[in-house]
Structure formats: structure tokens, C-alpha cells
Coordinates of C-alpha atoms in Angstrom, one line a residue:
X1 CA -9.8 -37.4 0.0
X2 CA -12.2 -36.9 -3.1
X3 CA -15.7 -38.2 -2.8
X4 CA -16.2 -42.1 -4.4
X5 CA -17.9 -42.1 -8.2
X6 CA -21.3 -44.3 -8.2
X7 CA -18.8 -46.7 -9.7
X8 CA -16.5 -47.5 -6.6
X9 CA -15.4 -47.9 -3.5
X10 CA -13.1 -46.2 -1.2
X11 CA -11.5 -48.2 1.1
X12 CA -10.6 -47.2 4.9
X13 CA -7.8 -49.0 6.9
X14 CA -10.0 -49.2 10.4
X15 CA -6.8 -48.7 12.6
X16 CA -5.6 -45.7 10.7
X17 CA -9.4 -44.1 9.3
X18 CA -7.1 -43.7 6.1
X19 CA -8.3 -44.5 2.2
X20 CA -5.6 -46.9 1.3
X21 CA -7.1 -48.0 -2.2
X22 CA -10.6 -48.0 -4.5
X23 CA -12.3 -50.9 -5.9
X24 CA -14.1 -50.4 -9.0
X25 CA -18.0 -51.7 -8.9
X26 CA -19.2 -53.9 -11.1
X27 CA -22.1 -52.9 -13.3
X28 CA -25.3 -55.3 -14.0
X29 CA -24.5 -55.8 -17.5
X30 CA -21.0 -56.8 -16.1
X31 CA -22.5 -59.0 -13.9
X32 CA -24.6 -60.7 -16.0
X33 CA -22.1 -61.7 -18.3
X34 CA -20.2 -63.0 -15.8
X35 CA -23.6 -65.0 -14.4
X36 CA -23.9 -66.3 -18.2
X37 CA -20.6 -67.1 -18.3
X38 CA -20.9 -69.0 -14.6
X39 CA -24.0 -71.3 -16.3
X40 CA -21.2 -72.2 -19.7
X41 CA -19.1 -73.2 -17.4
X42 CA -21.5 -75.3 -15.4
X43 CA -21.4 -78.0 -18.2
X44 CA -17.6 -78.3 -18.3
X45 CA -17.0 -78.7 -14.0
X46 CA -20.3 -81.3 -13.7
X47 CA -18.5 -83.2 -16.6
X48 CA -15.1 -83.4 -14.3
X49 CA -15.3 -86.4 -12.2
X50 CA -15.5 -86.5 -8.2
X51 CA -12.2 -86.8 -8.1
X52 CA -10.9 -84.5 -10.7
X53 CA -13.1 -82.0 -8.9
X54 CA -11.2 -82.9 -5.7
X55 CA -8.2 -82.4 -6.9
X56 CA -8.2 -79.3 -8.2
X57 CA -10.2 -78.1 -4.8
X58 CA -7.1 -79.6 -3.1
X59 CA -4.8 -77.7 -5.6
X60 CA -6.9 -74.4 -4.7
X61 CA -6.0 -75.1 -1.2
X62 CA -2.3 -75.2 -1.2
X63 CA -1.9 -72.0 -3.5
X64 CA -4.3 -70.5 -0.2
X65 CA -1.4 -72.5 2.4
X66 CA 1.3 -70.6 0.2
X67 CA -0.3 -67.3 0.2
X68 CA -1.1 -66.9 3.8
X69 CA 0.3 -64.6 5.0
X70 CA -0.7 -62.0 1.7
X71 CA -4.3 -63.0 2.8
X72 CA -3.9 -62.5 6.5
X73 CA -2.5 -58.4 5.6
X74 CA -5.2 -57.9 3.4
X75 CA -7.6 -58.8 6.2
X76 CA -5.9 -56.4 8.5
X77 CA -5.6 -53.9 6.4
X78 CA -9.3 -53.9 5.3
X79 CA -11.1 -55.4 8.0
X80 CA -8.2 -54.4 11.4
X81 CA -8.1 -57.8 12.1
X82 CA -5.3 -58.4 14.6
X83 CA -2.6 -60.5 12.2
X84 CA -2.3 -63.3 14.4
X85 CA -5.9 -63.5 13.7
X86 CA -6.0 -62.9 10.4
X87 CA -3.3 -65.6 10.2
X88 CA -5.8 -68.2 11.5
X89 CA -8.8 -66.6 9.2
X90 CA -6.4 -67.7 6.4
X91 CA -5.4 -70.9 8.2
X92 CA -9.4 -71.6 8.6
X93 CA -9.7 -70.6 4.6
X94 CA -7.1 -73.6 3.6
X95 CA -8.8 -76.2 6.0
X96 CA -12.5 -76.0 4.6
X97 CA -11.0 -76.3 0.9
X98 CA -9.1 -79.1 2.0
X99 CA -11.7 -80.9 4.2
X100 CA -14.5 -80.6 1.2
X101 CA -11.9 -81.5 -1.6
X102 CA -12.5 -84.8 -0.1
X103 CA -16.5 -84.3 -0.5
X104 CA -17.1 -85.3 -4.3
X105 CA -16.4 -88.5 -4.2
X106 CA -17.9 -89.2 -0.8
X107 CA -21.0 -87.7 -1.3
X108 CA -22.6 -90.9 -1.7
X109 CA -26.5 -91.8 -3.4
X110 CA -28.6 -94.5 -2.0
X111 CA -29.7 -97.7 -3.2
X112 CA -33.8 -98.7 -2.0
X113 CA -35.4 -101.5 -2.9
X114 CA -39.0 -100.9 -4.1
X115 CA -41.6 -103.2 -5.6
X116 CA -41.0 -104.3 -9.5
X117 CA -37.3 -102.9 -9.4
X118 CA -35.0 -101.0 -7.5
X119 CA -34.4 -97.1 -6.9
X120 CA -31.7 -95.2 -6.6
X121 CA -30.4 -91.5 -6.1
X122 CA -28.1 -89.1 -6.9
X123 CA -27.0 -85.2 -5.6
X124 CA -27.3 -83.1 -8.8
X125 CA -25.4 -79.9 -8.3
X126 CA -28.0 -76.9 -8.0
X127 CA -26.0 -74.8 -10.6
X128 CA -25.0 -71.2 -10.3
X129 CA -24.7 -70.3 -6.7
X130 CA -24.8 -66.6 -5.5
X131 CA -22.7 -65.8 -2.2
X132 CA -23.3 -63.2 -0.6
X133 CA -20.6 -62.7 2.3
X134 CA -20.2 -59.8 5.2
X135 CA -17.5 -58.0 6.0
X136 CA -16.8 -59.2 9.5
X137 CA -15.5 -62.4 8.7
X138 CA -15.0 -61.7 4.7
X139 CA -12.4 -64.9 3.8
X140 CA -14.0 -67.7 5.8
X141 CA -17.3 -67.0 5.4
X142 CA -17.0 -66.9 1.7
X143 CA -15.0 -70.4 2.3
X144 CA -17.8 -71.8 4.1
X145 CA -20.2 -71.5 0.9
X146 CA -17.5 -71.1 -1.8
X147 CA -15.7 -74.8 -1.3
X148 CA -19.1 -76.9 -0.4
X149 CA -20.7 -75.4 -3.2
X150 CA -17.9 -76.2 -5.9
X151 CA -17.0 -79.5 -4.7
X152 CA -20.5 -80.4 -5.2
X153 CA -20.4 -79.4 -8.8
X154 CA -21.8 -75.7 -8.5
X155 CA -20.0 -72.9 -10.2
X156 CA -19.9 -69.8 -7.9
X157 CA -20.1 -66.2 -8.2
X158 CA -19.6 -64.3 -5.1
X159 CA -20.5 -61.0 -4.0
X160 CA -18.1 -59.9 -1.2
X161 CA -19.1 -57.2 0.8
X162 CA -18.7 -53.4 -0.3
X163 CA -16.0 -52.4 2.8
X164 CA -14.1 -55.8 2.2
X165 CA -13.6 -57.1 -1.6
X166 CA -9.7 -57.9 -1.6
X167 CA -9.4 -61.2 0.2
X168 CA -12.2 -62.6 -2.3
X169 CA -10.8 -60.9 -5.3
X170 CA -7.3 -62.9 -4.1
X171 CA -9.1 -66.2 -3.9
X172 CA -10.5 -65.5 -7.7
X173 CA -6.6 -65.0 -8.4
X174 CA -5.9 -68.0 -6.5
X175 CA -9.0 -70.2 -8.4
X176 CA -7.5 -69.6 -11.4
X177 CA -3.7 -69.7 -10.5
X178 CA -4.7 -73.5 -9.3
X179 CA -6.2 -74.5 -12.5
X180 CA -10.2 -74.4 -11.9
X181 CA -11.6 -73.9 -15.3
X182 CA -12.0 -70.3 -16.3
X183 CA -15.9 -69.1 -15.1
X184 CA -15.8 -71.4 -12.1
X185 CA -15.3 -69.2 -9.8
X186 CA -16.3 -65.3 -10.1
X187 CA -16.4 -62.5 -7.7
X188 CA -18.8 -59.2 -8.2
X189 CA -17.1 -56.2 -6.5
X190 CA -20.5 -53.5 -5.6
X191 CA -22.9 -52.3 -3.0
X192 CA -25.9 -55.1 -1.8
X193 CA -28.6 -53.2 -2.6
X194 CA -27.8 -53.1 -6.4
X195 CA -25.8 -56.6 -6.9
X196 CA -26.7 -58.3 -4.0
X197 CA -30.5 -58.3 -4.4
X198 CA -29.7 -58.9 -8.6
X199 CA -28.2 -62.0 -7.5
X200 CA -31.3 -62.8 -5.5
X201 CA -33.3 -62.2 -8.5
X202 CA -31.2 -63.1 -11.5
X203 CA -33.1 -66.1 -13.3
X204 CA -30.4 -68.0 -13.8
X205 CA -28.8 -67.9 -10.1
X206 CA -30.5 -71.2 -8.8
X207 CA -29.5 -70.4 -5.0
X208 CA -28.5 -67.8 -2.7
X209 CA -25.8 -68.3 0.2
X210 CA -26.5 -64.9 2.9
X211 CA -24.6 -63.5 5.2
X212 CA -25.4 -60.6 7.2
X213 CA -28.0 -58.8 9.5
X214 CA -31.4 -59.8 9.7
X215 CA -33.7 -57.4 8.3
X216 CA -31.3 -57.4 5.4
X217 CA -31.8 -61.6 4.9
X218 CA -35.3 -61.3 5.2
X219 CA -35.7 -58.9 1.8
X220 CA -32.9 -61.2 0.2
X221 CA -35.6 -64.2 1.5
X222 CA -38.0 -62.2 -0.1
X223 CA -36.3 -61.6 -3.6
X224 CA -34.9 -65.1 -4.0
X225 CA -38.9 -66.5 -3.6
X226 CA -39.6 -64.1 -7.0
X227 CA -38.1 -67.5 -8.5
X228 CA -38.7 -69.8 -6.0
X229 CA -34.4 -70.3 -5.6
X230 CA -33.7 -72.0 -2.1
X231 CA -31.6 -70.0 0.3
X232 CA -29.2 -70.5 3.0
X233 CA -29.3 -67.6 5.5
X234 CA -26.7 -67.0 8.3
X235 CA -28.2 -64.0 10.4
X236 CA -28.0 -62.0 13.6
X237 CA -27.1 -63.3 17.0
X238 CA -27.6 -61.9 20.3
X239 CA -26.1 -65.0 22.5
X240 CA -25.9 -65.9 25.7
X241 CA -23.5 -67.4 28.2
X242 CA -24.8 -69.0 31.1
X243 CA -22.6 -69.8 34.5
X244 CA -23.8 -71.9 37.0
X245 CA -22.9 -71.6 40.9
X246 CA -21.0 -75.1 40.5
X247 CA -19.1 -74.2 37.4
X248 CA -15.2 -73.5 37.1
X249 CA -15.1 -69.9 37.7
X250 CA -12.0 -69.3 37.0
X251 CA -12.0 -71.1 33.4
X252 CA -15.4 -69.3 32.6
X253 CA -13.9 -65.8 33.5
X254 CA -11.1 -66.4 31.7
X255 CA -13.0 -67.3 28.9
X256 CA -15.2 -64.7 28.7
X257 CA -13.6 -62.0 27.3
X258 CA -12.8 -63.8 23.7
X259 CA -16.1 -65.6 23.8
X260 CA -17.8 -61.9 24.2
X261 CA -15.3 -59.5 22.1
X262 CA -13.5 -62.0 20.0
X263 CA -12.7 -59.6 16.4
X264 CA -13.8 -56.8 18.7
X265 CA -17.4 -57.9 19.5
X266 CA -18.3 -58.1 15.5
X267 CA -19.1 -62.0 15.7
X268 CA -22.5 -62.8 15.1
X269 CA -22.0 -66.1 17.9
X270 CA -20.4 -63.4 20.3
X271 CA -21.8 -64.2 24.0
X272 CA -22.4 -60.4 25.0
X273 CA -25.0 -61.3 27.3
X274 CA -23.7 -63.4 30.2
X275 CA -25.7 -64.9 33.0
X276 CA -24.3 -65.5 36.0
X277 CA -25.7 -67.5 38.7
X278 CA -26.2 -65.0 42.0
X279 CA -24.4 -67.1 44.7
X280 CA -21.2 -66.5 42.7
X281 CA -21.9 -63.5 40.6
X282 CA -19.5 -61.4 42.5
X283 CA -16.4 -63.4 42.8
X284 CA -17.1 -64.2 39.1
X285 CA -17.1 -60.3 38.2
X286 CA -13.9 -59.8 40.5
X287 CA -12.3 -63.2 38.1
X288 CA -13.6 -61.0 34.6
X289 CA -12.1 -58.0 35.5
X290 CA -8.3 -58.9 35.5
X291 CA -9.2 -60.9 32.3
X292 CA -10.5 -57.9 30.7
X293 CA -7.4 -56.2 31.7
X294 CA -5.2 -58.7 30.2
X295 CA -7.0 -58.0 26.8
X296 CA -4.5 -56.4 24.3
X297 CA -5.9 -54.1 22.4
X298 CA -3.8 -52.0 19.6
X299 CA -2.2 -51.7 16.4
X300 CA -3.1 -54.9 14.1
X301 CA -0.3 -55.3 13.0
X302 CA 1.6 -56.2 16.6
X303 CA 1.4 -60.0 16.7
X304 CA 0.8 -59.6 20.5
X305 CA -2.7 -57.7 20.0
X306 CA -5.9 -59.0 20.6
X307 CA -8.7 -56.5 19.8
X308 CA -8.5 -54.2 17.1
X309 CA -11.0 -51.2 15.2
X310 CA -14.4 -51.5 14.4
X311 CA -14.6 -51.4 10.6
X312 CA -16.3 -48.2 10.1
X313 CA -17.1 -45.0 11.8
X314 CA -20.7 -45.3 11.2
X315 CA -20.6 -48.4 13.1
X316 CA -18.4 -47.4 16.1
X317 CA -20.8 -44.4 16.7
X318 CA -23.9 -47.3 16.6
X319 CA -22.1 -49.5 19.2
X320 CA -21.8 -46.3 21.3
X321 CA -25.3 -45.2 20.8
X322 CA -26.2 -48.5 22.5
X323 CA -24.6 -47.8 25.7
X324 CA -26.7 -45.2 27.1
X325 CA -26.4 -43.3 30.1
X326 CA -28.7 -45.0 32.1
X327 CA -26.6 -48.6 32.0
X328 CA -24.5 -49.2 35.2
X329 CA -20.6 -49.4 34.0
X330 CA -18.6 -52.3 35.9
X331 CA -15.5 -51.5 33.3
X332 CA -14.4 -49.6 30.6
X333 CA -10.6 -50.4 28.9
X334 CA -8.0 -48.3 27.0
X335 CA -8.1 -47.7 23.4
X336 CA -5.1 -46.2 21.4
X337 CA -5.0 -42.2 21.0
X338 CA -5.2 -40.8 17.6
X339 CA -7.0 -41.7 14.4
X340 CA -9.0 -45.3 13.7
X341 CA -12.4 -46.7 14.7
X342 CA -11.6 -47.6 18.3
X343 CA -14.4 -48.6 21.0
X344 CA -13.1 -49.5 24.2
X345 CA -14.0 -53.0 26.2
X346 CA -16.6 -52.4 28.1
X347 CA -18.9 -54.2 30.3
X348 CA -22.3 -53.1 32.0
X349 CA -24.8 -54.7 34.1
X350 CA -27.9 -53.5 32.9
X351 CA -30.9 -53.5 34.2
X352 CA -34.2 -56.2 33.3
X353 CA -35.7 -55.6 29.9
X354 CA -33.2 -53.1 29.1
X355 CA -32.9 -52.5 25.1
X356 CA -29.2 -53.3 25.2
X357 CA -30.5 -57.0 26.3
X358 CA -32.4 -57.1 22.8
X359 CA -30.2 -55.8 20.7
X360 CA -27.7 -57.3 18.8
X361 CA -24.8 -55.2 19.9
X362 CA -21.9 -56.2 17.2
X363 CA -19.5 -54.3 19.2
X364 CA -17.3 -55.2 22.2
X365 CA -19.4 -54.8 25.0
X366 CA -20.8 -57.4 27.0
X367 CA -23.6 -57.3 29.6
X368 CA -23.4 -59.0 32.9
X369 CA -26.7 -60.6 34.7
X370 CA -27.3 -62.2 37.6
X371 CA -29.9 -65.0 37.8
X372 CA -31.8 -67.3 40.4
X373 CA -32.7 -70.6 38.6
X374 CA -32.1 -72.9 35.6
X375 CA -35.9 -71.7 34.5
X376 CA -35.8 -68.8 35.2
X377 CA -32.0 -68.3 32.9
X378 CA -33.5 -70.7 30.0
X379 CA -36.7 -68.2 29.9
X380 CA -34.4 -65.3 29.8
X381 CA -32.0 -66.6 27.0
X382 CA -34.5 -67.3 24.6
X383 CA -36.1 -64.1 25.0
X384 CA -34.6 -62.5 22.0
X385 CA -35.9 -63.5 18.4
X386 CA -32.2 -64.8 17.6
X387 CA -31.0 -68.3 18.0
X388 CA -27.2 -68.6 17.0
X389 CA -25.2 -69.8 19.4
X390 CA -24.5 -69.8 23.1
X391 CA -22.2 -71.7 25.8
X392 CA -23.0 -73.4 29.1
X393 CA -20.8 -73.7 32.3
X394 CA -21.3 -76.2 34.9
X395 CA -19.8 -79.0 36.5
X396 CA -23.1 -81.3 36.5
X397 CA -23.0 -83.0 32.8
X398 CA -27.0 -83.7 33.2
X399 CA -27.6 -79.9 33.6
X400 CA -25.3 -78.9 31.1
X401 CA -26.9 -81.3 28.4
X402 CA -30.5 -80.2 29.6
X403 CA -29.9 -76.8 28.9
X404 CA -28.2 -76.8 26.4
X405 CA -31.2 -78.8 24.4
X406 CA -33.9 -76.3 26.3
X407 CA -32.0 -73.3 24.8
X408 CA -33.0 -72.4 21.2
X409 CA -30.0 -72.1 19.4
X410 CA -28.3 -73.4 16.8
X411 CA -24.5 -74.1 18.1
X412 CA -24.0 -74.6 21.9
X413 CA -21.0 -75.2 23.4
X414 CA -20.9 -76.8 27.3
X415 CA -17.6 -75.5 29.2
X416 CA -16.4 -73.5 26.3
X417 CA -17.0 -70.7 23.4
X418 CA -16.3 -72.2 20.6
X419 CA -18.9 -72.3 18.2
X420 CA -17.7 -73.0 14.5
X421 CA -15.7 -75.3 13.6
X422 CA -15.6 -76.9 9.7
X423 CA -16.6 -80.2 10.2
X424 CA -19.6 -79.7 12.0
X425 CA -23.0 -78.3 10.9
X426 CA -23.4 -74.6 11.1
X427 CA -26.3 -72.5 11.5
X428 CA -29.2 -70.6 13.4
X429 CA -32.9 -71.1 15.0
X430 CA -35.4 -68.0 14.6
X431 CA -34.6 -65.0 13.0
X432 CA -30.8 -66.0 13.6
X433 CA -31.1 -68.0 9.7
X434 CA -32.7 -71.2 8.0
X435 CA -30.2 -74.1 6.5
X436 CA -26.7 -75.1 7.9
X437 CA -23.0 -74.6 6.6
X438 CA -20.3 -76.8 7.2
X439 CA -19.7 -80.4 8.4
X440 CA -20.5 -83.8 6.5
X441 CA -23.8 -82.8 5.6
X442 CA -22.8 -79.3 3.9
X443 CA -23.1 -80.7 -0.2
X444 CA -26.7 -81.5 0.5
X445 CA -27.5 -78.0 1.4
X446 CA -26.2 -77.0 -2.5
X447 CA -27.6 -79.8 -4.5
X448 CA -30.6 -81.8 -4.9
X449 CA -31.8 -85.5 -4.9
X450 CA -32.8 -87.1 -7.9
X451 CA -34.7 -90.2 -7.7
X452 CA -34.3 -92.7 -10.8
X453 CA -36.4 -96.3 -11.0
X454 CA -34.8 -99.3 -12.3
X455 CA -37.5 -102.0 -13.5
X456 CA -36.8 -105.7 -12.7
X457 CA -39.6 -106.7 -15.9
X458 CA -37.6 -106.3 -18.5
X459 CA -38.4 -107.4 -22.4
X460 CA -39.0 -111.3 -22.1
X461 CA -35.6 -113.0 -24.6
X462 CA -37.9 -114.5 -27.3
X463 CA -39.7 -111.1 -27.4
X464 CA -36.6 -109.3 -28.0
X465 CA -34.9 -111.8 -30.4
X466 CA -38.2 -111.2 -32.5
X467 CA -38.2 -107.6 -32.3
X468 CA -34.4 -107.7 -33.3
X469 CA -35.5 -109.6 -36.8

């Protein structure tokens, strides 16, 4: 393999640890153009109507329905999604388009009666929005800023991330293929540090959507504030699952292992840290274990597999770094032989104020921890500086609830691990992010509110007929 120019990108199939193709950058006079041509064609989407903005947004998600499953092998083969995954990434893509093609003409002003007249207000699109998007999740991530931010009457250029440009450089295809007017819809193919932090700073980008690690939001934070742009920023996680004596075992067990190692541990709302109440923190860990056996964990491309590569070297060789010698081992799985950037499921029961318990791991190892009271657990899970997400298990619907709002996270789940879903707000306390993504209130997040003040004390008739002569 020949070393990259300064002016690409070689891309490595996880599984395989194989170059498979190269992705020209683009430069910053590139992207300026395409940033000028983003604001030109501002003026012509605004102009569309709600529902001529809708429509084409609905249009853009049926040509995403009929290319499935082209989008679900480019995630596998850049990212090592398993495909039955990467099916439903694709699956998640089509649903956010369709759910906010519906937004424009329901994203309703107000009406406030006021002395001497009447007010009233209306969401003016922000203008160019920069997207930023990781490589973990690299198609619905983007979706998540991508379809709020148009349907409100934004155009977008998006910055995929360096190790995973093709899904958004097949939904710029798409765009177009579906009729959004030409400069709508842009993606920059380069490294962060150069066209990432030029988005941040470009005068005429009017807001940055980030996702990605924390220190890395905070200088994007940072460079946006040169022009005062608001940001949304979706950060780290280091979240926590917390079982109580009285809750289903059996169902928390079993749902551990996806909740913890779901796209092999690189979820930003994994639950790698997972209390267990003492009374039942054995017969829980003899539930887990079987359940960790059951996990599937192989070649992408087998429909039947359910963990698959880390996405780089580098990175495997971090998530192994973190699980030092001195952490107890309750299991370690199977991972294929050969070539790829495999890290076996493991899990460890380390002990208090371990590193491992303050690091966002973003691997698939999960940490098991036995705890005494619901103080003592609350204390312990908001420890860390991030805030993402987290799930609850008990039978008592009082305690679950109390918890849950005593826990400083953004997205809590009570007898489950589901986190995201597209129709409800999205988003983290602490260094975990600021703004939300997703759900009803998503369009606010990417415009802002204009006030205008209708007088009741108009020009008297006789006034008028005189001035009129």
C-alpha cells in the first residue's frame, strides 16, 4: 500500500485491515466555494413554501427507502457495521427525513396579544449550517442534523468524518437525484482539523452541528464563538446502568450485552458501567455470562453477526490500553483469527476509583459493580463529568422515576437501553454536549424567533382620504 498524498484518504475495511478505495480531500478554496454557493442557494429553498420544502424532503426519503441496501454495504464496508445493522442505520436514515418532511408546515409562530396591537412570531431559518458528523454512526448522525436543518429552511454543508465519507457522499447523490435544488445540500470530504475547525470559523457558516469526543467539541465551541455562531454539540458518554435487587434479572441480563457493546462498544450512550445491587450481583453475573456467550461476533457481512471490528487499529490498541493488568477479568469472548481490527467482549469488575470507571471506553468492554444503596449508586453515576444517557431497572415505578430524575443525564431509559429514538429530544448534560437533536422541538434548535408588532392605531379615515388628495 503507497502512503496517502496530503490530498486524501485511504480507506480501511475494519474486518479485512485492507485499503479498499481513496477519497480525495477537499481544499479550502474548494470549500469555500461550495459555502458561497450554500448562501446563493439559501434564497431560492427559503422562497419554496413549507410544503414544497416537504415534499421534496419526502422525495429524498424514498430514493434513501430504494437505496438501502447500497447504503447499508457502504457502512459495512467502511465502518464493519454488521449488515443487519447497517440495514437499520439506513432504515433509521429514511425515517428522520420522513418524520421532519412533515416539519415545515407544522412548525407553527405564535400569536400574543400586547397593549396597542398584537405580536406575532415566526422561525427564520439560521442559514448555512455546518455538520460536522463522526465516524461511528456516520449516516444517522448526519440525518439527525441534515433533515431538521433543511426542512427548516437551512441549506447544509456537511463535513463527514475522514475514515467514513461514502454514506454522506451517497446522500449528496441522493439530494440531488430527488430534486433539492442544486447547493442545498453539500458534503466536504477532509480531515477535522483543517475543514472541520474552517467551518467553525467560516463567516458565513451561521451554525455548527458536532459530533464527536469532547475535548475535540470544546475547541469547535471555542472557534464557532470567534463569530458568535450558536452550536449544537453531541459529546462523550461514559453511562451507566443501574439494577436494583427487585428488578427482572433475567430481562436486565439479557439486555445488557447490546445496551453495553451495541456497534462493538463505539456508542457514545453505551452503558459500560453497570451497577448491580449486592444482594443479587451474583446471580445477575451468572444471568450475563450466557448472554455474552450468545453474542455473535464475525464477519459483517453474515446477517447472523452481531459485533463486528473496531474502525481502526489505532483505536483497537486504545481500548486495550484501557484494560490494564491490574482489572479483575470475569470474561473475555472469541474474536475471528486473521487480519481486521478485532477486540474481544470483555467484562471486568474493577475496582473503586479505578481509571477505567472515568474513562470513556468506546470499545466493547463493560465494567461490572456492585452497590449498597440508591445514594450511594446515584453518587457513583454522576461521578464522571459526562451526562448522556443511562438505563434503570426495577420493579418499583416510584424508584425508577426518582432516579432516573436524580441522575444527570440527558436520555434515561427505565427497564430498557434504548436511548435514541427520532421523535424524541436528543442530547447531553455536562461535558456530554449543550442543545438537543431530534423530536418535535428539533427546527427550533436551527432557526430563530422573530418577533413582529402589529399596531391597532392605525391612520384615522378622514386623515387618510386627505393625505390621498
Amino acid at each position: 500500500m503507497t502512503e496517502p498524498t496530503p490530498h486524501e484518504s485511504i480507506l480501511i475495511n475494519p474486518a479485512t485491515g485492507h485499503e479498499f478505495i481513496r477519497v480525495p480531500h477537499r481544499s479550502i478554496a474548494d470549500t469555500n466555494q461550495i459555502i458561497a454557493e450554500s448562501v446563493r442557494a439559501g434564497a431560492r429553498w427559503r422562497a419554496l413554501s413549507a410544503a414544497e420544502r416537504g415534499h421534496l424532503l419526502a422525495r429524498f426519503a424514498r430514493a434513501i427507502a430504494a437505496d438501502r441496501e447500497h447504503l447499508a454495504t457502504l457502512t459495512v464496508t467502511e465502518a464493519g457495521h454488521p449488515v443487519t445493522a447497517a440495514r437499520a442505520e439506513a432504515d433509521q436514515v429514511r425515517d428522520v427525513f420522513t418524520y421532519f418532511a412533515g416539519a415545515p408546515e407544522r412548525h407553527l409562530g405564535t400569536q400574543i396579544p400586547v397593549a396597542g396591537g398584537t405580536a406575532i412570531t415566526f422561525h427564520e431559518p439560521l442559514g448555512v449550517v455546518g455538520i460536522i458528523a463522526p465516524w461511528n454512526f456516520p449516516l444517522p448522525i448526519a440525518a439527525w442534523g441534515v433533515a431538521p436543518a433543511l426542512a427548516a429552511g437551512n441549506t447544509v454543508v456537511l463535513k463527514p468524518a475522514e475514515l467514513t465519507p461514502l454514506g454522506a457522499l451517497r446522500l449528496e447523490h441522493l439530494a440531488s437525484e430527488a430534486g433539492l435544488p442544486e447547493g442545498v445540500f453539500r458534503v466536504v470530504t477532509g480531515s477535522g482539523a483543517l475543514l472541520g475547525d474552517h467551518l467553525a470559523r467560516h463567516p458565513d457558516v451561521d451554525k455548527i452541528i458536532f459530533t464527536g469526543s469532547t475535548a475535540t467539541g470544546a475547541r469547535v465551541l471555542a472557534a464557532a464563538a470567534e463569530h458568535i455562531k450558536p452550536v449544537t454539540l453531541e459529546l462523550g458518554g461514559h453511562n451507566a446502568s443501574v439494577v436494583f435487587s427487585d428488578a427482572n434479572l433475567a430481562a436486565a441480563a439479557a439486555a445488557t450485552p447490546s445496551g453495553a457493546l451495541d456497534n462493538a462498544g463505539q456508542d457514545c450512550c453505551a452503558r459500560s458501567r453497570v451497577y448491580v445491587q449486592r444482594p443479587v450481583f451474583d446471580r445477575f453475573v451468572d444471568l450475563l455470562i450466557p448472554a455474552m456467550d450468545a453474542l455473535r461476533v464475525g464477519d459483517p457481512l453474515d446477517p447472523h453477526t452481531q459485533l463486528g471490528p473496531l474502525i481502526s487499529a489505532a483505536h483497537r490498541d486504545r481500548v486495550a490500553a484501557l484494560v490494564t493488568n491490574d482489572i479483575p477479568v470475569v470474561y473475555r469472548g472469541r474474536i475471528p483469527e486473521g487480519p481486521g481490527f478485532w477486540f474481544p467482549p470483555t467484562v471486568v469488575a474493577p475496582p473503586p476509583h479505578h481509571p477505567i470507571l472515568a474513562t470513556e471506553v468506546f470499545g466493547p468492554v463493560l465494567a461490572l459493580l456492585p452497590f449498597d444503596t440508591e445514594d450511594e449508586v446515584i453518587t457513583r453515576v454522576n461521578s464522571t463529568p459526562y451526562g448522556l444517557a443511562g438505563s434503570i431497572w426495577t420493579r418499583d415505578g416510584a424508584r425508577g422515576l426518582r432516579t432516573a430524575r436524580a441522575i444527570r443525564a440527558g436520555n434515561l431509559s427505565i427497564n430498557s437501553q434504548t436511548a435514541v429514538r427520532y421523535q424524541t429530544p436528543f442530547g447531553g448534560m455536562k461535558h456530554s454536549g449543550l442543545g438537543r437533536e431530534l423530536g418535535p422541538d428539533a427546527l427550533d434548535a436551527v432557526t430563530e424567533v422573530k418577533t413582529v408588532f402589529i399596531s391597532h392605531d392605525g391612520p384615522h379615515p378622514s386623515t387618510q382620504r386627505n393625505e390621498e388628495s
